[in-house]
XYZ file of C-alpha atoms in Angstrom:
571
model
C 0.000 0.000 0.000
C 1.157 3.616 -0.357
C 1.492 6.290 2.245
C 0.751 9.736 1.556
C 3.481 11.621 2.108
C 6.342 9.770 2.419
C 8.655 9.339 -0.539
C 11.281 7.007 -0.009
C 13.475 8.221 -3.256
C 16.356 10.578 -3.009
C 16.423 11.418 -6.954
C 19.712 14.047 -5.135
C 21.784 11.642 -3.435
C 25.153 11.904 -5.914
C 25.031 15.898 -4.575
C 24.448 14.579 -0.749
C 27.472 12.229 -1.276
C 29.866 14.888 -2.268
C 28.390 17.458 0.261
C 28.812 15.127 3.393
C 24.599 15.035 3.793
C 22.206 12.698 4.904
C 20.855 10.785 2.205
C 17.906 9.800 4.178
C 15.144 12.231 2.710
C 12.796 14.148 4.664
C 9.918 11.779 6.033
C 6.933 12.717 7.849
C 8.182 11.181 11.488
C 6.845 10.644 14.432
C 9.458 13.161 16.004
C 8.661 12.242 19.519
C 8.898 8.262 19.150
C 12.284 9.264 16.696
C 14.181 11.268 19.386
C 13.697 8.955 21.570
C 14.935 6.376 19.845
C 18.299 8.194 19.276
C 18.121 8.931 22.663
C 18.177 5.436 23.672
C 21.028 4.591 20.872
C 22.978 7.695 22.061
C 23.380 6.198 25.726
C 24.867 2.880 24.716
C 28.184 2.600 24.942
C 30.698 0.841 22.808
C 32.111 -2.123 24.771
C 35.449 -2.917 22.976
C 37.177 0.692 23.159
C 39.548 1.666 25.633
C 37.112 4.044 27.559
C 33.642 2.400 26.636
C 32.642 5.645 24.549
C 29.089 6.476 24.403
C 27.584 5.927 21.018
C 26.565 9.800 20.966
C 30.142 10.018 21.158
C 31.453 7.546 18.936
C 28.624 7.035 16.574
C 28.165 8.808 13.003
C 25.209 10.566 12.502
C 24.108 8.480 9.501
C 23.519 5.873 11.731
C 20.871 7.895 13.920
C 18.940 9.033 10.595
C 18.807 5.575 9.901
C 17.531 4.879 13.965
C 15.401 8.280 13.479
C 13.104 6.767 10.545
C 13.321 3.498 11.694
C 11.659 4.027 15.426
C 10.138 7.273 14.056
C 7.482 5.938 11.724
C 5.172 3.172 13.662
C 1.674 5.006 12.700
C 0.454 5.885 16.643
C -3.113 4.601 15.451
C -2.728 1.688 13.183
C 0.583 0.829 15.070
C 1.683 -0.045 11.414
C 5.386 0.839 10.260
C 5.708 2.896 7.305
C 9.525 2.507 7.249
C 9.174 -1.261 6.770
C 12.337 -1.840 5.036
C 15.594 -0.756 4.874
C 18.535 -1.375 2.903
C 21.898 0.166 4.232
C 25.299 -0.342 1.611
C 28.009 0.715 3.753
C 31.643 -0.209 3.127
C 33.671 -2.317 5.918
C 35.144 -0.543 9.072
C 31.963 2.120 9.306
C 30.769 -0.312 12.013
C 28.142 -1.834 10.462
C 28.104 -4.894 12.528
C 28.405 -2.423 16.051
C 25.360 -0.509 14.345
C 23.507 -3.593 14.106
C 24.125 -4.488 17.572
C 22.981 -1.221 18.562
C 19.432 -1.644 16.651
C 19.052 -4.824 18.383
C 19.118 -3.356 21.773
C 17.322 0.150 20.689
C 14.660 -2.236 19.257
C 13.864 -4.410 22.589
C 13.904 -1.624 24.868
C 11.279 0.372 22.713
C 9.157 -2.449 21.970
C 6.010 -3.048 23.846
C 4.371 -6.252 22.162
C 4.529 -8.720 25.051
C 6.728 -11.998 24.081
C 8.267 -10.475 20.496
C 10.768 -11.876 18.814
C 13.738 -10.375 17.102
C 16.350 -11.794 15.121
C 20.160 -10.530 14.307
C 21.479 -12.849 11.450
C 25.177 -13.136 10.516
C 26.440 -14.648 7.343
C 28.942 -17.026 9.356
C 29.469 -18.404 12.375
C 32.128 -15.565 13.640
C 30.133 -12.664 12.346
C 27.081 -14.165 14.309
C 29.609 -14.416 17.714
C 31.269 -10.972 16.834
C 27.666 -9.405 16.809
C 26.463 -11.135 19.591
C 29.465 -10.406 22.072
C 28.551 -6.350 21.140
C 25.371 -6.631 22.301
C 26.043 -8.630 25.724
C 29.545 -6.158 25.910
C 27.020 -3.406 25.348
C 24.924 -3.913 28.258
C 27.715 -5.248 30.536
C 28.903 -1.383 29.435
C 26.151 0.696 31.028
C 27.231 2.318 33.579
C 24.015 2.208 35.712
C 23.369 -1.282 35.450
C 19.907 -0.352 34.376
C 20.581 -3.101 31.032
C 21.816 -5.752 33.373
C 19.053 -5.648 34.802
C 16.522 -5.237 32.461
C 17.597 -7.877 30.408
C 19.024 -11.684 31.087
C 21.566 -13.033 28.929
C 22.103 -16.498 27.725
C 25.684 -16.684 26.119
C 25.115 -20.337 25.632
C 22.099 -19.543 23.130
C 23.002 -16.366 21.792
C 19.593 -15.379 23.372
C 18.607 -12.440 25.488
C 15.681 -11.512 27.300
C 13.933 -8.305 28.209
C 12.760 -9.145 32.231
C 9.704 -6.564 31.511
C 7.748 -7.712 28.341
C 9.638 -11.248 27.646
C 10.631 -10.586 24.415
C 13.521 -12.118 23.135
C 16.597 -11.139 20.768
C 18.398 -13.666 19.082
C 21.579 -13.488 17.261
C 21.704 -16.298 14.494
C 24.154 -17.854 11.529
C 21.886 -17.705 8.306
C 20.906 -21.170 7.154
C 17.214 -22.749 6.411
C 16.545 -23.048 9.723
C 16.764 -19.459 10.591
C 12.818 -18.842 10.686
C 11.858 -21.812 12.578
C 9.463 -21.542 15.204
C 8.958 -17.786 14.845
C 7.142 -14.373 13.767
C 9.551 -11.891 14.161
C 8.834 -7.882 14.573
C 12.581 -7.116 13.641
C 15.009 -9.110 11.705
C 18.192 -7.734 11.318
C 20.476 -9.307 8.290
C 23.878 -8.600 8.397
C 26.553 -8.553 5.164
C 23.525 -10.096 2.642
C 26.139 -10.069 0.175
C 27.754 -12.919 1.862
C 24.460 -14.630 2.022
C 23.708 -14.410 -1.642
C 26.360 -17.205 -2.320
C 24.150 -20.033 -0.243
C 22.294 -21.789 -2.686
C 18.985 -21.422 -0.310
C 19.417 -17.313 -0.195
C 16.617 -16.346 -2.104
C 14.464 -18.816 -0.456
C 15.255 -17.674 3.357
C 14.492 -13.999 2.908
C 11.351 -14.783 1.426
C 10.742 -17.019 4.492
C 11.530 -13.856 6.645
C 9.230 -11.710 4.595
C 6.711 -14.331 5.041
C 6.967 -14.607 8.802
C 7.244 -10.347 9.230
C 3.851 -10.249 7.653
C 1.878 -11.282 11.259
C 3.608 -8.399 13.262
C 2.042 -4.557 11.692
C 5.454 -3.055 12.689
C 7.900 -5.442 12.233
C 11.024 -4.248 10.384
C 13.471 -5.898 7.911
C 16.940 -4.342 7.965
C 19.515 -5.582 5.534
C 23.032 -3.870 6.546
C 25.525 -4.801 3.859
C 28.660 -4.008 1.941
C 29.055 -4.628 -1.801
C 29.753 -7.770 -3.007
C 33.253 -9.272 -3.158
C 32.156 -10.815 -6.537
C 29.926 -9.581 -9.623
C 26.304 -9.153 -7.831
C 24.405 -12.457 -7.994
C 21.387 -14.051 -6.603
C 19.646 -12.238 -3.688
C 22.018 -9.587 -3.040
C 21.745 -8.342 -6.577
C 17.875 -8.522 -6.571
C 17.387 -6.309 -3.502
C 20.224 -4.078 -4.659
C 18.644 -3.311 -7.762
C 15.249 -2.865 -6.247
C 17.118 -0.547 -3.844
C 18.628 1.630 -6.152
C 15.416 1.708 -8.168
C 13.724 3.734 -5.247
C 16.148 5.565 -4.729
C 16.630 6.786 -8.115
C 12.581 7.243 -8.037
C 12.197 4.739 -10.720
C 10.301 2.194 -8.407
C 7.440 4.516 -6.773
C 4.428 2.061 -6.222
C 4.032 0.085 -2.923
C 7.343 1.190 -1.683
C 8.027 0.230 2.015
C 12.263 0.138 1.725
C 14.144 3.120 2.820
C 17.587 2.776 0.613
C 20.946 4.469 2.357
C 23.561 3.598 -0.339
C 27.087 4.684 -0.026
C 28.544 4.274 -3.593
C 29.860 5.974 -6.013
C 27.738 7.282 -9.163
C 28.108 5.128 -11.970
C 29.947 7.109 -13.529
C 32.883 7.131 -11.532
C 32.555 3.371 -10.707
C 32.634 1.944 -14.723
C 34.764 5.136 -16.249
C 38.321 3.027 -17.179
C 40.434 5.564 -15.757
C 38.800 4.581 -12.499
C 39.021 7.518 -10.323
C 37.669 6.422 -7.626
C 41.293 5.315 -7.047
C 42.045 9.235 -5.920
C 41.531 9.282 -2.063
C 39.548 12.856 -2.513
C 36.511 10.646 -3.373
C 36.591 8.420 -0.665
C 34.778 10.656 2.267
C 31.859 10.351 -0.017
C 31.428 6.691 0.805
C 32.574 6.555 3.903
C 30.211 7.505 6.538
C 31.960 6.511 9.692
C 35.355 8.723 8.564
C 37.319 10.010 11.435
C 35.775 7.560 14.097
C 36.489 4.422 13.232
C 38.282 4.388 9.700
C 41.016 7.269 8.817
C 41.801 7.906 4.827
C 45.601 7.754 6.642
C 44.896 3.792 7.225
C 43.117 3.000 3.889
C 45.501 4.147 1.571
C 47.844 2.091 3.564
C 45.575 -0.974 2.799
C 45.550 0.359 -1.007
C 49.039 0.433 -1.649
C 48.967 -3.023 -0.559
C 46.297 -4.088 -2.357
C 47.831 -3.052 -5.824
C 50.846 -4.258 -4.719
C 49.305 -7.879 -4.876
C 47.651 -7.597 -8.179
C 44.664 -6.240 -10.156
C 42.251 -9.118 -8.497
C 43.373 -8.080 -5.035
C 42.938 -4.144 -5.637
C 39.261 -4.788 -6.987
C 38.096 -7.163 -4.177
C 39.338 -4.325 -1.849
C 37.669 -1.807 -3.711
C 34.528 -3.205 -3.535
C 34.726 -3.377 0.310
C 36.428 -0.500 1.367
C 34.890 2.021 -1.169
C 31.339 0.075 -2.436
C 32.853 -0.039 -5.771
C 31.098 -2.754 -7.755
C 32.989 -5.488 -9.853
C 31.420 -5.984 -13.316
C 34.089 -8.538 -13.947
C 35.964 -11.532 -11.460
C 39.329 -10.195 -12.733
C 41.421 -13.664 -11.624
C 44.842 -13.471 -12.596
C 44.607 -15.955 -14.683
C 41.835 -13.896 -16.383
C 41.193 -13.757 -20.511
C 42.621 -10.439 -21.447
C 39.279 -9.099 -23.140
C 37.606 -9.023 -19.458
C 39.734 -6.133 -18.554
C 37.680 -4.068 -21.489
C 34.416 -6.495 -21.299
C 32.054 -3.451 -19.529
C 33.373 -0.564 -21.010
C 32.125 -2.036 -24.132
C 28.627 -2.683 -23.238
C 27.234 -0.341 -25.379
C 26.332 -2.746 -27.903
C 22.832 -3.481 -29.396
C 19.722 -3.003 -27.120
C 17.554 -6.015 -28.617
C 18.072 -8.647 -31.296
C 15.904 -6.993 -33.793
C 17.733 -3.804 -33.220
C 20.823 -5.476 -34.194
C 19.541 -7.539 -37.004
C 17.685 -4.078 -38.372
C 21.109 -2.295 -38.410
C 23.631 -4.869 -39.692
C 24.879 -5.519 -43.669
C 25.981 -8.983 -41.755
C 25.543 -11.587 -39.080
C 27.049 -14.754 -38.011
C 26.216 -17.222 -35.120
C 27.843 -18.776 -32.347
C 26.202 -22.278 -30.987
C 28.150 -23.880 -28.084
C 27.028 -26.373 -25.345
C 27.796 -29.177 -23.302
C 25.373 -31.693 -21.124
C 22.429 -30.931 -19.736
C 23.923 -29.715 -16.630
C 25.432 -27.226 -18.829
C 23.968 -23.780 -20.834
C 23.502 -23.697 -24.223
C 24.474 -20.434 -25.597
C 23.762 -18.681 -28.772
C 25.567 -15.542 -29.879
C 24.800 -13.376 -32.994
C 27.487 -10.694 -34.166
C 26.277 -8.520 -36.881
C 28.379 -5.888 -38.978
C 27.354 -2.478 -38.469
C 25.960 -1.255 -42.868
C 27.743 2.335 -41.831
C 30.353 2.089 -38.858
C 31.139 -2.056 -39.773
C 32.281 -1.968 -36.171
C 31.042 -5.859 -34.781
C 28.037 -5.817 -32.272
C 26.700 -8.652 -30.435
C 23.788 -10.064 -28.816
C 23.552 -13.272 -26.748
C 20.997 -15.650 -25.232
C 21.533 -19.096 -23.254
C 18.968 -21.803 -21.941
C 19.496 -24.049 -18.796
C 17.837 -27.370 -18.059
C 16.370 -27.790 -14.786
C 18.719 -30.659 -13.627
C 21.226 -27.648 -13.988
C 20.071 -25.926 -10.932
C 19.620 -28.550 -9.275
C 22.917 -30.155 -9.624
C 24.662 -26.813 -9.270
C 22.198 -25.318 -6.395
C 25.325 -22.542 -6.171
C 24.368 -21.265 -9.574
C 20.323 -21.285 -9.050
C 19.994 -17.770 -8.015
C 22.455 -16.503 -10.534
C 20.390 -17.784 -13.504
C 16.951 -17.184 -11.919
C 18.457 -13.669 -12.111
C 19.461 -13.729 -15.710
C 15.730 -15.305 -16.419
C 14.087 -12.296 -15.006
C 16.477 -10.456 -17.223
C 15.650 -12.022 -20.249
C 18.966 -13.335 -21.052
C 18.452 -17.059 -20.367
C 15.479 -19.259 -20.423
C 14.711 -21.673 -18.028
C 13.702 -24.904 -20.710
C 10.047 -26.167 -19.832
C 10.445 -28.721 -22.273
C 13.252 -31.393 -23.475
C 14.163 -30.192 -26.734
C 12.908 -26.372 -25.983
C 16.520 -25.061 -26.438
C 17.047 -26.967 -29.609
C 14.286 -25.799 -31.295
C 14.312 -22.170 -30.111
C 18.432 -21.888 -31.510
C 16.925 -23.852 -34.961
C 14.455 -20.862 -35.043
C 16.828 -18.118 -34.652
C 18.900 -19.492 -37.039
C 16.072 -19.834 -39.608
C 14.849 -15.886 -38.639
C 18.366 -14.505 -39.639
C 18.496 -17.045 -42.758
C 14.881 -15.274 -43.630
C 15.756 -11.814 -43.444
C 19.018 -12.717 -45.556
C 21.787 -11.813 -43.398
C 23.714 -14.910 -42.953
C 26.136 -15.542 -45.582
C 25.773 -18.832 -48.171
C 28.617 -20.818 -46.768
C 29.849 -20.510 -42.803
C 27.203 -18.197 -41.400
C 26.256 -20.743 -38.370
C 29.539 -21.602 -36.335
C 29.843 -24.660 -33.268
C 31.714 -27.302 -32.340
C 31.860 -30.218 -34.672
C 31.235 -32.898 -31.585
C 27.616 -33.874 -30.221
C 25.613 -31.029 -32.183
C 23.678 -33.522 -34.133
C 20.119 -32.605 -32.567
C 20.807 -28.993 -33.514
C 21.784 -29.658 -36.821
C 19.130 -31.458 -38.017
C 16.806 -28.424 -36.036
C 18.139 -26.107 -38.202
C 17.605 -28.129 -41.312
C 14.168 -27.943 -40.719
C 13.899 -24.492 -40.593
C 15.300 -24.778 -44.280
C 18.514 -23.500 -43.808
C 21.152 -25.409 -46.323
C 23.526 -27.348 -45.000
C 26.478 -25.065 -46.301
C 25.492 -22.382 -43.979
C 26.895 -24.344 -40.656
C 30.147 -24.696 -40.090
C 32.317 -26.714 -37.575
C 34.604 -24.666 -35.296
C 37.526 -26.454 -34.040
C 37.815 -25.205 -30.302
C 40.904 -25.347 -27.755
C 44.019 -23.896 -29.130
C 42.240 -23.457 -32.485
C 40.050 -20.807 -31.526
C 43.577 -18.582 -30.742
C 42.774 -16.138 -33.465
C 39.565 -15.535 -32.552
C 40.354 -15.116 -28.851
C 43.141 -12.423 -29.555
C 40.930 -10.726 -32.398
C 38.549 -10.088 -30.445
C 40.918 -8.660 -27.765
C 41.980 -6.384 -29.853
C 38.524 -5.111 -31.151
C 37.552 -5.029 -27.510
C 40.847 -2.692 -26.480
C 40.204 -0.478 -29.870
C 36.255 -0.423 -29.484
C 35.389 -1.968 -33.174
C 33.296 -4.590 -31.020
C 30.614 -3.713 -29.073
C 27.985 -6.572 -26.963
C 24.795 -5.879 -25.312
C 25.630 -5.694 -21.942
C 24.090 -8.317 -20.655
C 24.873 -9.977 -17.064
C 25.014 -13.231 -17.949
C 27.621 -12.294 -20.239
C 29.543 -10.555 -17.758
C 29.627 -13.786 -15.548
C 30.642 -15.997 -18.118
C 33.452 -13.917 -18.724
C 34.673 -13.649 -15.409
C 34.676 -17.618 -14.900
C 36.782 -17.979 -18.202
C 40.427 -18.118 -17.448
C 42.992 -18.448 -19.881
C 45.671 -21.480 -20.262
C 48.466 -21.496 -22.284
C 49.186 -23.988 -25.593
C 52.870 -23.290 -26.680
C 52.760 -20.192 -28.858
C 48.760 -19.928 -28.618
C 46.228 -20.162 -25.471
C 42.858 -21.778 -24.663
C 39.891 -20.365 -22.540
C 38.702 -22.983 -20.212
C 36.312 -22.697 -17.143
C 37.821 -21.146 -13.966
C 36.101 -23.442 -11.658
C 35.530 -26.736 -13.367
C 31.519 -27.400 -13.117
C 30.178 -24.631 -11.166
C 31.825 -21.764 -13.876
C 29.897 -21.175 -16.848
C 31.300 -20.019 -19.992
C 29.545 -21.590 -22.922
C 27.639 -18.333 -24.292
C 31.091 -16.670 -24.388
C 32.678 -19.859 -26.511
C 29.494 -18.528 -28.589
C 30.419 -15.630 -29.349
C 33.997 -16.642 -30.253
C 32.262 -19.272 -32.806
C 30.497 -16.322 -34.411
C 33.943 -14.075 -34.234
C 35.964 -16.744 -36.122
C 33.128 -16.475 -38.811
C 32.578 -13.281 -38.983
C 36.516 -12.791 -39.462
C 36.407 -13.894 -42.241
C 34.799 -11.018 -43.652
C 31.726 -12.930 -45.291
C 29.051 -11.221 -46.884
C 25.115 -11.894 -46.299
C 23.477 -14.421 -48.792
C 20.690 -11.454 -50.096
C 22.426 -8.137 -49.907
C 20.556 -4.815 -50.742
C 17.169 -7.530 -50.475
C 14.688 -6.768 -47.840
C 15.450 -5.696 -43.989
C 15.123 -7.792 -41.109
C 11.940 -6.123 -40.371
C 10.445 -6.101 -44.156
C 11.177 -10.268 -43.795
C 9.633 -11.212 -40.257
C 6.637 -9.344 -41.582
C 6.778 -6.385 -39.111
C 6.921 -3.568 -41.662
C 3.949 -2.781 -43.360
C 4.233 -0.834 -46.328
């Protein structure tokens, strides 16, 4: 439902960033209910430095805008929460893990449902313990003994008590088993990106959602840093959804509150990368000058570089939020390092079928544990700069064998760039009938246009023979060592910008699990991690490179557009 009123976007935040501001915007708040809150945060005191600080003291104040809308928007009639939500992206040493801590406590000794239940999740064991030791340090801290005795702890079970009303905070390690038993009115997730990589992710924090539902102000809280990895599963969803109300672009039945410290886009995908100057780091970093100094990180940094380019971008993404497009191993395919700058390929298949004197396609597979990809790379009729566009289909028995990769591909399937099959032969038949669109339109050339590998393709061969392609048109592509030319073409066009793709994700993650091995004087792209990795859409689109190096031209040139032939122009 929507709330008149509030408006959770903050369409200004790049300008809040650079001028040290809140980037919570203004909310119609219960002002009473929110100072009180921050009053109650204020007076805890930190339990693991030398002096016990008070939180007022040692806390940054994004922390108590957070606490403010938060505690400061339970509706005093309906008792309902407006803030339901919120998503925090802060990078590490801000004291995200404290803060959550903190919330835990501020949330028992303001609630006044009899028996509640509240829940602080950690992504591992340790973070659970490290989390769990703040709180009990926390009220072992106060001065006046007023927590001590207000609430019991139970080290043994991570579980404390409030004496008063009974509820009960527990601090847990997220597995399945996390909502057992219980209808929480706060659950507090920390480091979701961490999460993400269980194969049951998706499924938990819909359990939570589920179980949240019973309580009219119960809170979810997700308190994060950016993913060590490209975005996947979970993590990605709610970041995108996050950024989306932010930006204003998601206005309807918004209940999240997004607080994102990261960099505009710009600045995070430009190649000369400067968020690597130390000028832009206050932006992102909330807790500055309490407990993380620009002094120490650039420390870290030099360090970082000094151990390689994989090193400096996992420590980029959590120290500064900067978000990895690409897992740059070191082992890595040299065309990843200028994979996302070139993403400014064709927006659609038709668009690139519409707008090219030539195509050629990539087919490459393996069992059915595997993808199937399919890649088209069409000639630009003006520029003749290479563009490409690529799809892939996944059995089920591939997500279930490789539960890892389940939220990953459910992701690219909302995307568009992957299709779950439904059906045995669905993927067969739906490559045949690309293949027999471009043939139509007359854009593949006579002999070669349709590249893949020479060994178990005989299903998709005789699929495309129906579709009344000739047999000339496909062509076997020798892979391993063989495909060296097309692997250091399209290098090359990648570094000079004569090849351009469509962006897509699933792309993106096939090319980060491709590492390179070396064959004498040539090299072979294999999977980085044998099984789990996925690469076949990229092996694809280096079928459809070795054929379209050859410079071929389409079978009808000058004859009718792709549009005129699939019967969508009407003149």
């Amino acid at each position: 439902m929507a709330f008149d009123g509030w408006d959770f976007s903050c369409p200004d935040w790049a300008d809040r960033l650079r001028d040290g501001r809140s980037l919570v915007p203004h909310l119609p708040l219960d002002t009473a209910a929110a100072d009180q809150a921050v009053a109650i945060f204020d007076r805890l005191r930190l339990p693991d430095v030398v002096g016990q600080p008070a939180m007022a003291e040692a806390a940054g104040d994004w922390f108590r805008d957070i606490i403010r809308a938060a505690f400061g928007s339970i509706d005093p009639e309906s008792g309902q929460r407006r803030v339901a939500e919120i998503f925090a992206l802060v990078p590490k040493k801000n004291s995200k893990t404290t803060n959550a801590a903190a919330m835990g406590l501020v949330a028992m000794l303001a609630n006044r449902r009899p028996n509640a239940e509240m829940l602080v999740v950690g992504p591992t064991q340790d973070v659970a313990d490290l989390c769990f030791g703040q709180i009990q340090g926390m009220i072992e801290a106060d001065p006046d003994e007023y927590l001590s005795k207000r609430f019991h702890v139970q080290e043994h079970l991570k579980r404390i008590t409030c004496r008063i009303t009974r509820a009960v905070l527990r601090v847990k390690t997220f597995d399945m088993r996390v909502m057992t038993g219980t209808k929480p009115v706060l659950v507090i997730l920390d480091e979701l990106h961490v999460m993400a990589s269980s194969a049951f992710a998706s499924r938990v924090v819909g359990q939570i959602r589920g179980g949240l539902l019973a309580n009219p102000e119960s809170l979810l809280v997700f308190i994060t840093t950016q993913s060590d990895r490209p975005p996947t599963g979970v993590f990605e969803t709610e970041l995108k959804y996050a950024r989306g109300v932010r930006d204003g672009v998601i206005r309807e039945d918004v209940r999240m509150l997004p607080v994102l410290y990261e960099f505009p886009e710009a600045v995070q995908i430009d190649e000369r990368k400067p968020w690597r100057d130390p000028k832009l780091w206050p932006m992102v970093l909330p807790n500055l000058g309490r407990s993380i100094s620009i002094e120490r990180l650039v420390s870290e940094y030099r360090g970082a570089i000094d151990r390689g380019i994989e090193e400096e971008a996992r420590w980029a993404s959590q120290h500064l939020n900067v978000q990895i497009g690409l897992a740059l191993h070191t082992d890595r395919w040299v065309g990843a390092d200028y994979w996302v700058a070139a993403g400014k390929g064709p927006a659609s298949l038709d668009e690139l079928l519409e707008t090219s004197d030539v195509c050629t396609v990539g087919i490459d597979g393996g069992g059915l544990d595997d993808l199937l990809g399919a890649a088209v790379i069409g000639r630009h009729r003006e520029t003749r700069v290479w563009r490409s566009w690529a799809h892939a289909w996944a059995h089920p028995i591939a997500l279930t064998r490789r539960p890892e990769n389940e939220d990953t591909l459910r992701g690219f399937e909302r995307a568009g760039h992957l299709t779950i099959c439904e059906t045995p032969t669905q993927d067969v038949v739906e490559v045949a009938a690309l293949v027999g669109r471009i043939w139509s339109a007359g854009l593949l050339p006579e002999k070669a246009g349709v590249g893949l590998d020479p060994n178990g393709v005989a299903a998709i061969v005789d699929a495309i023979a129906e579709e009344d392609v000739p047999d000339e048109v496909i062509a076997g592509v020798s892979q391993g060592w063989r495909l060296c030319a097309a692997i250091w073409g399209l290098e090359r066009k990648l570094h000079d910008g004569t090849f351009l793709h469509d962006g897509s994700p699933m792309m993106a993650w096939c090319v980060g699990n491709a590492r390179v091995e070396p064959r004498g004087n040539a090299v072979l792209i294999t999977k980085q991690i044998s099984g789990k990795a996925k690469i076949d859409p990229l092996m694809a689109v280096l079928d459809a490179a070795m054929l379209m190096a050859a410079n071929p031209e389409a079978h009808a040139p000058g004859g009718r557009s792709y549009l005129e032939a699939s019967g969508l122009m009407v003149l």
